mmCIF file of C-alpha atoms in Angstrom:
data_model
loop_
_atom_site.group_PDB
_atom_site.id
_atom_site.type_symbol
_atom_site.label_atom_id
_atom_site.label_comp_id
_atom_site.label_asym_id
_atom_site.label_seq_id
_atom_site.Cartn_x
_atom_site.Cartn_y
_atom_site.Cartn_z
ATOM 1 C CA UNK A 1 12.589 57.390 -76.151
ATOM 2 C CA UNK A 2 10.963 54.304 -77.643
ATOM 3 C CA UNK A 3 7.722 55.125 -79.483
ATOM 4 C CA UNK A 4 4.999 52.902 -78.010
ATOM 5 C CA UNK A 5 1.952 54.286 -79.782
ATOM 6 C CA UNK A 6 -1.355 55.490 -78.377
ATOM 7 C CA UNK A 7 -1.602 52.773 -75.664
ATOM 8 C CA UNK A 8 1.799 53.458 -74.133
ATOM 9 C CA UNK A 9 0.330 53.899 -70.613
ATOM 10 C CA UNK A 10 -0.881 50.296 -70.553
ATOM 11 C CA UNK A 11 2.448 48.976 -71.864
ATOM 12 C CA UNK A 12 4.362 51.046 -69.272
ATOM 13 C CA UNK A 13 1.992 49.859 -66.493
ATOM 14 C CA UNK A 14 2.379 46.174 -67.502
ATOM 15 C CA UNK A 15 6.199 46.354 -67.557
ATOM 16 C CA UNK A 16 6.311 48.613 -64.472
ATOM 17 C CA UNK A 17 4.088 46.189 -62.521
ATOM 18 C CA UNK A 18 6.152 43.203 -63.690
ATOM 19 C CA UNK A 19 9.366 44.960 -62.656
ATOM 20 C CA UNK A 20 7.925 45.931 -59.243
ATOM 21 C CA UNK A 21 6.701 42.404 -58.428
ATOM 22 C CA UNK A 22 9.910 40.724 -59.672
ATOM 23 C CA UNK A 23 12.019 43.251 -57.700
ATOM 24 C CA UNK A 24 9.933 42.719 -54.538
ATOM 25 C CA UNK A 25 10.131 38.922 -54.900
ATOM 26 C CA UNK A 26 13.887 39.014 -55.495
ATOM 27 C CA UNK A 27 14.457 41.472 -52.627
ATOM 28 C CA UNK A 28 12.377 39.358 -50.228
ATOM 29 C CA UNK A 29 14.248 36.191 -51.275
ATOM 30 C CA UNK A 30 17.657 37.853 -50.775
ATOM 31 C CA UNK A 31 16.767 39.453 -47.418
ATOM 32 C CA UNK A 32 15.340 36.227 -45.970
ATOM 33 C CA UNK A 33 18.402 34.265 -47.207
ATOM 34 C CA UNK A 34 20.788 36.753 -45.540
ATOM 35 C CA UNK A 35 18.781 36.772 -42.295
ATOM 36 C CA UNK A 36 18.623 32.974 -42.114
ATOM 37 C CA UNK A 37 22.360 32.687 -42.792
ATOM 38 C CA UNK A 38 23.176 35.249 -40.068
ATOM 39 C CA UNK A 39 20.895 33.523 -37.543
ATOM 40 C CA UNK A 40 22.343 30.066 -38.241
ATOM 41 C CA UNK A 41 25.923 31.254 -37.800
ATOM 42 C CA UNK A 42 24.910 33.019 -34.565
ATOM 43 C CA UNK A 43 23.373 29.782 -33.242
ATOM 44 C CA UNK A 44 26.309 27.655 -34.394
ATOM 45 C CA UNK A 45 28.742 30.024 -32.664
ATOM 46 C CA UNK A 46 26.652 29.783 -29.464
ATOM 47 C CA UNK A 47 26.665 25.981 -29.720
ATOM 48 C CA UNK A 48 30.444 25.929 -30.193
ATOM 49 C CA UNK A 49 30.819 28.195 -27.145
ATOM 50 C CA UNK A 50 28.584 25.857 -25.093
ATOM 51 C CA UNK A 51 30.715 22.860 -26.061
ATOM 52 C CA UNK A 52 33.860 24.670 -24.923
ATOM 53 C CA UNK A 53 32.409 25.372 -21.481
ATOM 54 C CA UNK B 1 25.903 24.355 -42.613
ATOM 55 C CA UNK B 2 25.032 20.731 -42.033
ATOM 56 C CA UNK B 3 28.063 19.019 -43.510
ATOM 57 C CA UNK B 4 27.032 15.453 -43.011
ATOM 58 C CA UNK B 5 28.578 12.557 -44.916
ATOM 59 C CA UNK B 6 26.293 9.566 -44.589
ATOM 60 C CA UNK B 7 28.741 7.216 -46.262
ATOM 61 C CA UNK B 8 31.900 7.209 -48.355
ATOM 62 C CA UNK B 9 30.229 6.641 -51.759
ATOM 63 C CA UNK B 10 26.707 8.052 -51.749
ATOM 64 C CA UNK B 11 24.571 7.375 -54.832
ATOM 65 C CA UNK B 12 23.597 10.109 -57.272
ATOM 66 C CA UNK B 13 20.123 10.452 -55.754
ATOM 67 C CA UNK B 14 21.563 10.902 -52.271
ATOM 68 C CA UNK B 15 23.960 13.527 -53.581
ATOM 69 C CA UNK B 16 21.080 15.464 -55.134
ATOM 70 C CA UNK B 17 18.528 14.954 -52.414
ATOM 71 C CA UNK B 18 20.311 14.855 -49.085
ATOM 72 C CA UNK B 19 19.743 18.329 -47.547
ATOM 73 C CA UNK B 20 23.368 18.718 -46.396
ATOM 74 C CA UNK B 21 24.769 17.670 -49.775
ATOM 75 C CA UNK B 22 22.190 19.767 -51.627
ATOM 76 C CA UNK B 23 23.486 22.814 -49.748
ATOM 77 C CA UNK B 24 26.998 21.894 -50.878
ATOM 78 C CA UNK B 25 26.472 21.493 -54.607
ATOM 79 C CA UNK B 26 23.696 24.079 -55.031
ATOM 80 C CA UNK B 27 25.958 26.798 -53.588
ATOM 81 C CA UNK B 28 27.970 26.746 -56.828
ATOM 82 C CA UNK B 29 24.859 27.116 -58.989
ATOM 83 C CA UNK B 30 23.428 30.352 -57.576
ATOM 84 C CA UNK B 31 25.803 32.895 -59.146
ATOM 85 C CA UNK B 32 25.929 31.281 -62.627
ATOM 86 C CA UNK B 33 22.107 31.112 -62.599
ATOM 87 C CA UNK B 34 21.860 34.787 -61.611
ATOM 88 C CA UNK B 35 24.286 35.692 -64.424
ATOM 89 C CA UNK B 36 22.412 33.803 -67.169
ATOM 90 C CA UNK B 37 19.067 35.125 -65.908
ATOM 91 C CA UNK B 38 20.310 38.730 -66.163
ATOM 92 C CA UNK B 39 21.750 38.104 -69.651
ATOM 93 C CA UNK B 40 18.516 36.407 -70.807
ATOM 94 C CA UNK B 41 16.455 39.382 -69.568
ATOM 95 C CA UNK B 42 18.827 41.794 -71.312
ATOM 96 C CA UNK B 43 18.461 39.955 -74.620
ATOM 97 C CA UNK B 44 14.719 39.452 -74.062
ATOM 98 C CA UNK B 45 14.053 43.152 -73.380
ATOM 99 C CA UNK B 46 16.171 44.119 -76.404
ATOM 100 C CA UNK B 47 14.011 41.889 -78.608
ATOM 101 C CA UNK B 48 10.789 43.001 -76.890
ATOM 102 C CA UNK B 49 11.300 46.720 -77.445
ATOM 103 C CA UNK B 50 14.004 47.324 -80.048
ATOM 104 C CA UNK B 51 14.354 44.306 -82.321
ATOM 105 C CA UNK B 52 10.719 43.393 -82.942
ATOM 106 C CA UNK B 53 8.025 45.169 -84.940
ATOM 107 C CA UNK B 54 4.597 46.278 -83.770
ATOM 108 C CA UNK B 55 1.885 43.738 -84.619
ATOM 109 C CA UNK B 56 -0.098 44.530 -87.785
ATOM 110 C CA UNK B 57 -3.379 44.377 -85.829
ATOM 111 C CA UNK B 58 -2.495 44.894 -82.152
ATOM 112 C CA UNK B 59 0.157 47.551 -82.779
ATOM 113 C CA UNK B 60 2.579 48.070 -79.889
ATOM 114 C CA UNK B 61 0.252 46.455 -77.352
ATOM 115 C CA UNK B 62 1.701 43.123 -78.565
ATOM 116 C CA UNK B 63 4.802 44.013 -76.501
ATOM 117 C CA UNK B 64 2.785 43.285 -73.351
ATOM 118 C CA UNK B 65 2.538 39.669 -74.509
ATOM 119 C CA UNK B 66 6.276 39.335 -73.809
ATOM 120 C CA UNK B 67 5.588 39.609 -70.076
ATOM 121 C CA UNK B 68 2.063 38.198 -70.038
ATOM 122 C CA UNK B 69 2.721 34.859 -71.773
ATOM 123 C CA UNK B 70 5.887 33.986 -69.748
ATOM 124 C CA UNK B 71 4.221 34.810 -66.408
ATOM 125 C CA UNK B 72 1.097 32.839 -67.390
ATOM 126 C CA UNK B 73 3.340 29.905 -68.386
ATOM 127 C CA UNK B 74 5.185 30.120 -65.052
ATOM 128 C CA UNK B 75 1.920 30.271 -63.086
ATOM 129 C CA UNK B 76 1.256 26.727 -64.374
ATOM 130 C CA UNK B 77 4.858 25.472 -64.496
ATOM 131 C CA UNK B 78 5.294 26.403 -60.833
ATOM 132 C CA UNK B 79 2.212 24.355 -60.008
ATOM 133 C CA UNK B 80 3.706 21.411 -61.931
ATOM 134 C CA UNK B 81 6.848 21.705 -59.766
ATOM 135 C CA UNK B 82 4.675 21.736 -56.627
ATOM 136 C CA UNK B 83 2.673 18.758 -57.939
ATOM 137 C CA UNK B 84 5.825 16.687 -58.546
ATOM 138 C CA UNK B 85 7.166 17.700 -55.115
ATOM 139 C CA UNK B 86 3.830 16.799 -53.491
ATOM 140 C CA UNK B 87 4.171 13.281 -54.917
ATOM 141 C CA UNK B 88 7.722 13.174 -53.496
ATOM 142 C CA UNK B 89 6.310 14.158 -50.099
ATOM 143 C CA UNK B 90 3.469 11.647 -50.094
ATOM 144 C CA UNK B 91 5.187 8.662 -51.729
ATOM 145 C CA UNK B 92 8.766 8.929 -50.466
ATOM 146 C CA UNK B 93 8.252 11.285 -47.483
ATOM 147 C CA UNK B 94 11.329 13.078 -48.722
ATOM 148 C CA UNK B 95 12.304 16.269 -46.810
ATOM 149 C CA UNK B 96 13.644 17.916 -49.977
ATOM 150 C CA UNK B 97 10.238 17.488 -51.625
ATOM 151 C CA UNK B 98 8.663 19.350 -48.665
ATOM 152 C CA UNK B 99 11.250 22.097 -49.036
ATOM 153 C CA UNK B 100 10.666 22.374 -52.793
ATOM 154 C CA UNK B 101 6.881 22.595 -52.324
ATOM 155 C CA UNK B 102 7.165 25.315 -49.697
ATOM 156 C CA UNK B 103 9.715 27.374 -51.661
ATOM 157 C CA UNK B 104 7.620 27.320 -54.851
ATOM 158 C CA UNK B 105 4.235 28.452 -53.470
ATOM 159 C CA UNK B 106 4.909 32.223 -53.071
ATOM 160 C CA UNK B 107 6.626 32.280 -56.484
ATOM 161 C CA UNK B 108 3.571 30.688 -58.084
ATOM 162 C CA UNK B 109 1.261 33.197 -56.406
ATOM 163 C CA UNK B 110 3.394 36.140 -57.570
ATOM 164 C CA UNK B 111 3.624 34.941 -61.185
ATOM 165 C CA UNK B 112 -0.114 34.202 -61.305
ATOM 166 C CA UNK B 113 -0.924 37.678 -59.958
ATOM 167 C CA UNK B 114 1.443 39.127 -62.558
ATOM 168 C CA UNK B 115 -0.196 37.132 -65.368
ATOM 169 C CA UNK B 116 -3.617 38.465 -64.312
ATOM 170 C CA UNK B 117 -2.317 42.035 -64.009
ATOM 171 C CA UNK B 118 -0.469 42.135 -67.346
ATOM 172 C CA UNK B 119 -3.463 40.423 -68.962
ATOM 173 C CA UNK B 120 -5.849 43.098 -67.729
ATOM 174 C CA UNK B 121 -3.460 45.843 -68.910
ATOM 175 C CA UNK B 122 -3.488 44.230 -72.371
ATOM 176 C CA UNK B 123 -7.229 43.548 -72.295
ATOM 177 C CA UNK B 124 -8.303 47.173 -71.805
ATOM 178 C CA UNK B 125 -6.916 48.605 -75.070
ATOM 179 C CA UNK B 126 -7.435 45.381 -77.064
ATOM 180 C CA UNK B 127 -10.748 43.909 -75.868
ATOM 181 C CA UNK B 128 -12.089 47.109 -74.304
ATOM 182 C CA UNK B 129 -12.228 45.650 -70.789
ATOM 183 C CA UNK B 130 -9.841 45.078 -67.868
ATOM 184 C CA UNK B 131 -11.685 41.950 -66.786
ATOM 185 C CA UNK B 132 -14.179 39.476 -68.172
ATOM 186 C CA UNK B 133 -15.382 36.289 -66.481
ATOM 187 C CA UNK B 134 -14.183 34.119 -69.333
ATOM 188 C CA UNK B 135 -12.998 30.542 -68.791
ATOM 189 C CA UNK B 136 -9.260 31.154 -68.801
ATOM 190 C CA UNK B 137 -9.284 34.291 -66.636
ATOM 191 C CA UNK B 138 -11.649 32.795 -64.084
ATOM 192 C CA UNK B 139 -9.679 29.534 -63.828
ATOM 193 C CA UNK B 140 -6.422 31.531 -63.494
ATOM 194 C CA UNK B 141 -8.013 33.564 -60.681
ATOM 195 C CA UNK B 142 -8.972 30.252 -59.020
ATOM 196 C CA UNK B 143 -5.308 29.201 -59.395
ATOM 197 C CA UNK B 144 -4.242 32.366 -57.540
ATOM 198 C CA UNK B 145 -6.650 31.518 -54.692
ATOM 199 C CA UNK B 146 -5.290 27.949 -54.569
ATOM 200 C CA UNK B 147 -1.738 29.320 -54.236
ATOM 201 C CA UNK B 148 -2.817 31.737 -51.489
ATOM 202 C CA UNK B 149 -4.654 28.926 -49.676
ATOM 203 C CA UNK B 150 -1.545 26.720 -49.845
ATOM 204 C CA UNK B 151 0.648 29.536 -48.457
ATOM 205 C CA UNK B 152 -1.852 30.065 -45.614
ATOM 206 C CA UNK B 153 -1.881 26.317 -44.901
ATOM 207 C CA UNK B 154 1.931 26.234 -44.611
ATOM 208 C CA UNK B 155 1.753 29.013 -42.055
ATOM 209 C CA UNK B 156 -1.068 27.395 -40.088
ATOM 210 C CA UNK B 157 1.122 24.543 -38.767
ATOM 211 C CA UNK B 158 4.103 24.643 -36.419
ATOM 212 C CA UNK B 159 4.942 21.062 -37.349
ATOM 213 C CA UNK B 160 6.245 21.442 -40.907
ATOM 214 C CA UNK B 161 6.325 17.670 -41.555
ATOM 215 C CA UNK B 162 2.602 17.477 -40.875
ATOM 216 C CA UNK B 163 1.996 20.674 -42.897
ATOM 217 C CA UNK B 164 3.890 19.193 -45.876
ATOM 218 C CA UNK B 165 1.624 16.134 -46.025
ATOM 219 C CA UNK B 166 -1.597 18.150 -45.773
ATOM 220 C CA UNK B 167 -0.377 20.745 -48.305
ATOM 221 C CA UNK B 168 0.660 17.897 -50.636
ATOM 222 C CA UNK B 169 -2.867 16.455 -50.627
ATOM 223 C CA UNK B 170 -4.387 19.914 -51.265
ATOM 224 C CA UNK B 171 -1.859 20.457 -54.095
ATOM 225 C CA UNK B 172 -2.812 17.177 -55.768
ATOM 226 C CA UNK B 173 -6.542 17.995 -55.496
ATOM 227 C CA UNK B 174 -6.005 21.567 -56.740
ATOM 228 C CA UNK B 175 -4.142 20.241 -59.793
ATOM 229 C CA UNK B 176 -7.498 19.542 -61.428
ATOM 230 C CA UNK B 177 -7.565 23.276 -62.212
ATOM 231 C CA UNK B 178 -4.480 23.116 -64.464
ATOM 232 C CA UNK B 179 -6.095 21.192 -67.364
ATOM 233 C CA UNK B 180 -9.133 23.455 -66.928
ATOM 234 C CA UNK B 181 -6.891 26.502 -67.568
ATOM 235 C CA UNK B 182 -5.176 24.773 -70.506
ATOM 236 C CA UNK B 183 -8.334 23.556 -72.273
ATOM 237 C CA UNK B 184 -10.639 26.427 -71.256
ATOM 238 C CA UNK B 185 -10.020 28.053 -74.639
ATOM 239 C CA UNK B 186 -11.267 24.919 -76.426
ATOM 240 C CA UNK B 187 -14.154 24.028 -74.101
ATOM 241 C CA UNK B 188 -15.848 27.395 -73.790
ATOM 242 C CA UNK B 189 -16.582 30.433 -75.881
ATOM 243 C CA UNK B 190 -13.808 32.722 -74.667
ATOM 244 C CA UNK B 191 -11.983 35.931 -75.434
ATOM 245 C CA UNK B 192 -8.633 34.119 -75.322
ATOM 246 C CA UNK B 193 -7.305 32.647 -78.535
ATOM 247 C CA UNK B 194 -6.714 28.894 -78.850
ATOM 248 C CA UNK B 195 -3.143 27.556 -78.532
ATOM 249 C CA UNK B 196 -0.887 29.350 -81.024
ATOM 250 C CA UNK B 197 2.697 28.419 -80.040
ATOM 251 C CA UNK B 198 2.717 24.723 -79.077
ATOM 252 C CA UNK B 199 0.631 23.101 -81.794
ATOM 253 C CA UNK B 200 0.918 19.876 -83.723
ATOM 254 C CA UNK B 201 1.136 21.876 -86.982
ATOM 255 C CA UNK B 202 3.727 24.353 -85.644
ATOM 256 C CA UNK B 203 3.340 27.876 -84.232
ATOM 257 C CA UNK B 204 0.910 30.238 -85.941
ATOM 258 C CA UNK B 205 2.810 33.241 -84.566
ATOM 259 C CA UNK B 206 5.208 35.070 -86.882
ATOM 260 C CA UNK B 207 8.929 34.591 -86.183
ATOM 261 C CA UNK B 208 9.467 38.301 -85.394
ATOM 262 C CA UNK B 209 7.051 37.976 -82.454
ATOM 263 C CA UNK B 210 7.886 34.371 -81.549
ATOM 264 C CA UNK B 211 11.573 35.191 -80.878
ATOM 265 C CA UNK B 212 10.984 37.816 -78.120
ATOM 266 C CA UNK B 213 8.216 35.613 -76.718
ATOM 267 C CA UNK B 214 10.509 32.597 -76.400
ATOM 268 C CA UNK B 215 13.522 34.563 -75.115
ATOM 269 C CA UNK B 216 11.406 36.269 -72.432
ATOM 270 C CA UNK B 217 9.866 32.902 -71.510
ATOM 271 C CA UNK B 218 13.376 31.498 -71.089
ATOM 272 C CA UNK B 219 14.398 34.546 -68.995
ATOM 273 C CA UNK B 220 11.369 34.244 -66.671
ATOM 274 C CA UNK B 221 11.894 30.463 -66.370
ATOM 275 C CA UNK B 222 15.531 31.045 -65.378
ATOM 276 C CA UNK B 223 14.357 33.650 -62.863
ATOM 277 C CA UNK B 224 11.978 31.092 -61.375
ATOM 278 C CA UNK B 225 14.747 28.457 -61.173
ATOM 279 C CA UNK B 226 17.123 30.908 -59.477
ATOM 280 C CA UNK B 227 14.562 32.137 -56.941
ATOM 281 C CA UNK B 228 13.334 28.602 -56.262
ATOM 282 C CA UNK B 229 16.868 27.354 -55.645
ATOM 283 C CA UNK B 230 17.730 30.239 -53.291
ATOM 284 C CA UNK B 231 14.420 29.874 -51.425
ATOM 285 C CA UNK B 232 14.993 26.118 -51.039
ATOM 286 C CA UNK B 233 18.416 26.831 -49.562
ATOM 287 C CA UNK B 234 16.861 29.385 -47.176
ATOM 288 C CA UNK B 235 14.163 26.907 -46.138
ATOM 289 C CA UNK B 236 16.795 24.239 -45.337
ATOM 290 C CA UNK B 237 18.713 26.848 -43.314
ATOM 291 C CA UNK B 238 15.489 27.732 -41.451
ATOM 292 C CA UNK B 239 14.970 24.082 -40.519
ATOM 293 C CA UNK B 240 18.532 23.963 -39.241
ATOM 294 C CA UNK B 241 17.821 27.153 -37.240
ATOM 295 C CA UNK B 242 14.796 25.470 -35.681
ATOM 296 C CA UNK B 243 16.750 22.398 -34.587
ATOM 297 C CA UNK B 244 19.603 24.570 -33.253
ATOM 298 C CA UNK B 245 17.121 26.713 -31.325
ATOM 299 C CA UNK B 246 15.560 23.588 -29.819
ATOM 300 C CA UNK B 247 19.018 22.324 -28.828
ATOM 301 C CA UNK B 248 19.794 25.711 -27.295
ATOM 302 C CA UNK B 249 16.508 25.697 -25.353
ATOM 303 C CA UNK B 250 17.240 22.157 -24.118
ATOM 304 C CA UNK B 251 20.753 23.165 -23.045
ATOM 305 C CA UNK B 252 19.372 26.219 -21.233
ATOM 306 C CA UNK B 253 16.729 24.020 -19.570
ATOM 307 C CA UNK B 254 19.376 21.502 -18.492
ATOM 308 C CA UNK B 255 21.614 24.218 -17.074
ATOM 309 C CA UNK B 256 18.793 25.818 -15.060
#
């Protein structure tokens, strides 16, 4: 364990908070990218099917 | 995606800025950017915790600076990106500028909130208070509200072209806060120290602390670039979704 001195709680909270926000931001970015990609391929497939009709 | 080729030999600006072409070349950048961001964070965290000493006055609390300073830097850098994009929207009416503005706003809000949070965590053991209405903290809080206002404004309009122009004007007006944040430490009596890294006479910070600070700043900047790029790609995809949905609705209307 790294020795962080008497104020270790504040250091842990700062890094923990930074990790949580960065993880949430990254997760949100990835999920919305995947959703948008899935929706666009769904719509493009529907358009291709319409053209075939 | 929209694989459109406007002409046989498009200029460099078209290649960068045409949404369809942007989707093509930016696809190859995402994974390399993710890889260097992860490596930079690995190196940065190694320096922050294992390869740097405690400060002779602050002790180990100095380690919080390695997240506080980069997030505070990004809170302003992100606004600079939005400012440049806002000019692109207003002067050239360029759709990629709209996309860049919209993708950056939530990132700016998150990094500003993080700068305020890590700052208050550092302030309690060092200054004896979580919060003080000093010039820099107050102007950074105002910056957070500006970001939140801009995000709300984007969501208030269905017509994103109209939203982009209004948001661009608000972004340009809100930019007055950035020099206030920068010079607050010189203008007012404040708890924050004056500039200590970027100075005409060189940094006043010791090398052992400057190295983790700069590596973590690089890591956070790379993180911002990666997230901004991916969010821009998602925003372009969303616009494509909207036009496809409209076409689908029209086709359904025509068939009925």
